[in-house]
PDB file of C-alpha atoms in Angstrom:
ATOM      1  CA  UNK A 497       0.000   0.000   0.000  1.00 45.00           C
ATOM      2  CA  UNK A 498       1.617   3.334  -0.897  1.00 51.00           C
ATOM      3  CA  UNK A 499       1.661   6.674   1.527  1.00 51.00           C
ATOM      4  CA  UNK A 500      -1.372   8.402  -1.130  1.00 51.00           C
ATOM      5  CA  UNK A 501      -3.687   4.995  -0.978  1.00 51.00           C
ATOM      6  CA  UNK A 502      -3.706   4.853   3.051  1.00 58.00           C
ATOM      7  CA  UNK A 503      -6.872   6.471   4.103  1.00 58.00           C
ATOM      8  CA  UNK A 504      -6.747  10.120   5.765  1.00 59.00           C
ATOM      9  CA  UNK A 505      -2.938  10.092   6.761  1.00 69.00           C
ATOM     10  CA  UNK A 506      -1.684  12.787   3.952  1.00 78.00           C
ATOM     11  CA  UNK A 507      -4.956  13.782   3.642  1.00 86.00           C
ATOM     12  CA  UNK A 508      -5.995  15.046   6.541  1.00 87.00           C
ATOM     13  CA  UNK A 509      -2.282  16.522   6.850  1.00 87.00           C
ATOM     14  CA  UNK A 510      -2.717  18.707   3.780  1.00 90.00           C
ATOM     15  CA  UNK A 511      -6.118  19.688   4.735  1.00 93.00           C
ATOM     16  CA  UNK A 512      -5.024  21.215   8.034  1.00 92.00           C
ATOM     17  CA  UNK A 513      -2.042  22.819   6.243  1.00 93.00           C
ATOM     18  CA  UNK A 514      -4.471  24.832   3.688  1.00 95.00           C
ATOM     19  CA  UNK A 515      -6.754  25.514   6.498  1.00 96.00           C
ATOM     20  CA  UNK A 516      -4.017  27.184   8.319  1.00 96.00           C
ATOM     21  CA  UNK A 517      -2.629  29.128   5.604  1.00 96.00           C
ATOM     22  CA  UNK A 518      -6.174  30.519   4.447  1.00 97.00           C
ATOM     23  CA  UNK A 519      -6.955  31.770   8.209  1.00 97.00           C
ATOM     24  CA  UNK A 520      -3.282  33.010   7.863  1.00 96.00           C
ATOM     25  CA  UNK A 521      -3.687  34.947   4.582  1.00 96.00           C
ATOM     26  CA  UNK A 522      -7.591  36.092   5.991  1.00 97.00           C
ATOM     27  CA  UNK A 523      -6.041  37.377   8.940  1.00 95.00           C
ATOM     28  CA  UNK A 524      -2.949  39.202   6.412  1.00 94.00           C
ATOM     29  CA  UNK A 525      -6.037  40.638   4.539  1.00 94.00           C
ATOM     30  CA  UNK A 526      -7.636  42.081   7.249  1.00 92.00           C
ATOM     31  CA  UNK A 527      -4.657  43.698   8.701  1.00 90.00           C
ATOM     32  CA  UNK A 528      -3.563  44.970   5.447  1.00 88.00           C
ATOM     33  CA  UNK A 529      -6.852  46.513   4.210  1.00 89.00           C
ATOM     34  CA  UNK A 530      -8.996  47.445   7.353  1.00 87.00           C
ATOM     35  CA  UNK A 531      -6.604  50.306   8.542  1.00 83.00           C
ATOM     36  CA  UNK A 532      -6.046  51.603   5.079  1.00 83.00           C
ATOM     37  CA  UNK A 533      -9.781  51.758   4.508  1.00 87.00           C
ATOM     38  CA  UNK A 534     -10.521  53.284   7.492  1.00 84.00           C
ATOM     39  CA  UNK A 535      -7.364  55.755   7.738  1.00 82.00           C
ATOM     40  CA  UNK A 536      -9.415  58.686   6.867  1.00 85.00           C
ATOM     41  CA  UNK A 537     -11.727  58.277   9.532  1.00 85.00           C
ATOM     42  CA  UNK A 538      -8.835  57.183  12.225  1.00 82.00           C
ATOM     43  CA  UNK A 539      -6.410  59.869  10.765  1.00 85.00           C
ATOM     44  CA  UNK A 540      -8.480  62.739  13.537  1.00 86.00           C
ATOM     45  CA  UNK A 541      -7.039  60.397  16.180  1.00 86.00           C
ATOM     46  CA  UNK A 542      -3.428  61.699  17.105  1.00 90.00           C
ATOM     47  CA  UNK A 543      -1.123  59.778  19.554  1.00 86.00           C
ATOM     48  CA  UNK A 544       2.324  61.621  20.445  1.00 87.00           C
ATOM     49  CA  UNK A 545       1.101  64.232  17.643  1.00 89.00           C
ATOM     50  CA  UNK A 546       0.805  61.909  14.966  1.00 87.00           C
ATOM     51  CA  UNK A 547      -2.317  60.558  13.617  1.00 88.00           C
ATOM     52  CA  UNK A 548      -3.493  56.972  13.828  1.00 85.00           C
ATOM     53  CA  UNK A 549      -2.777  55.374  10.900  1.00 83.00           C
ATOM     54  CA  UNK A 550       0.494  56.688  10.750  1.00 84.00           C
ATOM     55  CA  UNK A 551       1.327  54.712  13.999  1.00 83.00           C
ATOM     56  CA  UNK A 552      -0.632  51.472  12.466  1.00 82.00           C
ATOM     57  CA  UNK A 553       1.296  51.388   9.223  1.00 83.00           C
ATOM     58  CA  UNK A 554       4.656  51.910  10.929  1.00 85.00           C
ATOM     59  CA  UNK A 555       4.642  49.872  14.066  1.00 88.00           C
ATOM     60  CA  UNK A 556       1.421  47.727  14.036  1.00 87.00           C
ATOM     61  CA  UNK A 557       0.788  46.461  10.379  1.00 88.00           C
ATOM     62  CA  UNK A 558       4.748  44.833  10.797  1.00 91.00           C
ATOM     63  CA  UNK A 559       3.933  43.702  14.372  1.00 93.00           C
ATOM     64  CA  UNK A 560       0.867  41.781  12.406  1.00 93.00           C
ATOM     65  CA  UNK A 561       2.690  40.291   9.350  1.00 95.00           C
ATOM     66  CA  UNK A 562       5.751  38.683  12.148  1.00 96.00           C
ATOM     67  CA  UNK A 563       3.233  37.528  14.522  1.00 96.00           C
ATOM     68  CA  UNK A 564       1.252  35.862  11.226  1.00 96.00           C
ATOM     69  CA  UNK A 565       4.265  34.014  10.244  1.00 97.00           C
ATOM     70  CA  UNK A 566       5.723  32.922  13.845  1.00 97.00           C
ATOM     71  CA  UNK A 567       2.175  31.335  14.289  1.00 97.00           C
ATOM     72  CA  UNK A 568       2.305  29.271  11.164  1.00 97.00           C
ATOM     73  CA  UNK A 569       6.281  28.135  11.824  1.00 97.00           C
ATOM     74  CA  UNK A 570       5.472  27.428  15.444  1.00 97.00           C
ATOM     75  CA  UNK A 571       1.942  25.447  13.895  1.00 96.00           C
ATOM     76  CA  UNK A 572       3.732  23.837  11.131  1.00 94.00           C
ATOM     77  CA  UNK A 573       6.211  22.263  13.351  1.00 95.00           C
ATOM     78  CA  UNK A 574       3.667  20.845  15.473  1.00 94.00           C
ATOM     79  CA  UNK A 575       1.567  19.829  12.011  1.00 91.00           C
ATOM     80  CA  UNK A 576       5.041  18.378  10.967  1.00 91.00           C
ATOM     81  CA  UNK A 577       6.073  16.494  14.402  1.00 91.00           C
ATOM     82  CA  UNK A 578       2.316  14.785  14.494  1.00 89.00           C
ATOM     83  CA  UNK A 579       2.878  13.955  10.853  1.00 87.00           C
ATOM     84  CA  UNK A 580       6.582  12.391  11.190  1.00 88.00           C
ATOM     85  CA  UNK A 581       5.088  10.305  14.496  1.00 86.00           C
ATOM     86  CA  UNK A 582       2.444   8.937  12.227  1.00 83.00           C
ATOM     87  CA  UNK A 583       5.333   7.916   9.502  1.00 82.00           C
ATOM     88  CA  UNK A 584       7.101   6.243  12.464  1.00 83.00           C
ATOM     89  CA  UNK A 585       4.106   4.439  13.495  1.00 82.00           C
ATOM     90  CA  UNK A 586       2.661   3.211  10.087  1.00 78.00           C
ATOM     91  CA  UNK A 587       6.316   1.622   9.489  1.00 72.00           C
TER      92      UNK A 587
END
């Protein structure tokens, strides 16, 4: 029986992988597009005598995008240890 004909292993594997990365790239969307269609309305909002957006596009939008990828590295190893103790079993 090859890896691709035993039911749900790889499967299941890739499923959780796409599911991760399309929460991932949801969650990428949001942060990129939200502030930037909103930064007229936010921009009347000054902290330390600059507006709002200003302080989301420098410091939070980059904050975002390194927290998004540290989450999928730290869930892909995880993904990638369950996967690799399923390999050990199944041989």
């Amino acid at each position: 029986m090859t890896e691709t004909s035993k039911p749900g292993r790889p499967i299941r594997y890739w499923r959780s992988n796409l599911r991760l990365i399309s929460i991932l790239l949801a969650s990428w969307g949001l942060v990129t597009f939200v502030p930037a269609y909103f930064a007229s309305a936010l921009s009347a909002l000054m902290i330390f005598g600059w507006p709002f957006p200003f302080w989301v596009a420098a410091f939070g939008a980059p904050l975002a995008f390194l927290l998004i990828v540290g989450w999928y590295a730290w869930r892909m190893e995880k993904l990638d240890a369950r996967r690799r103790a399923q390999k050990v079993e199944q041989s």
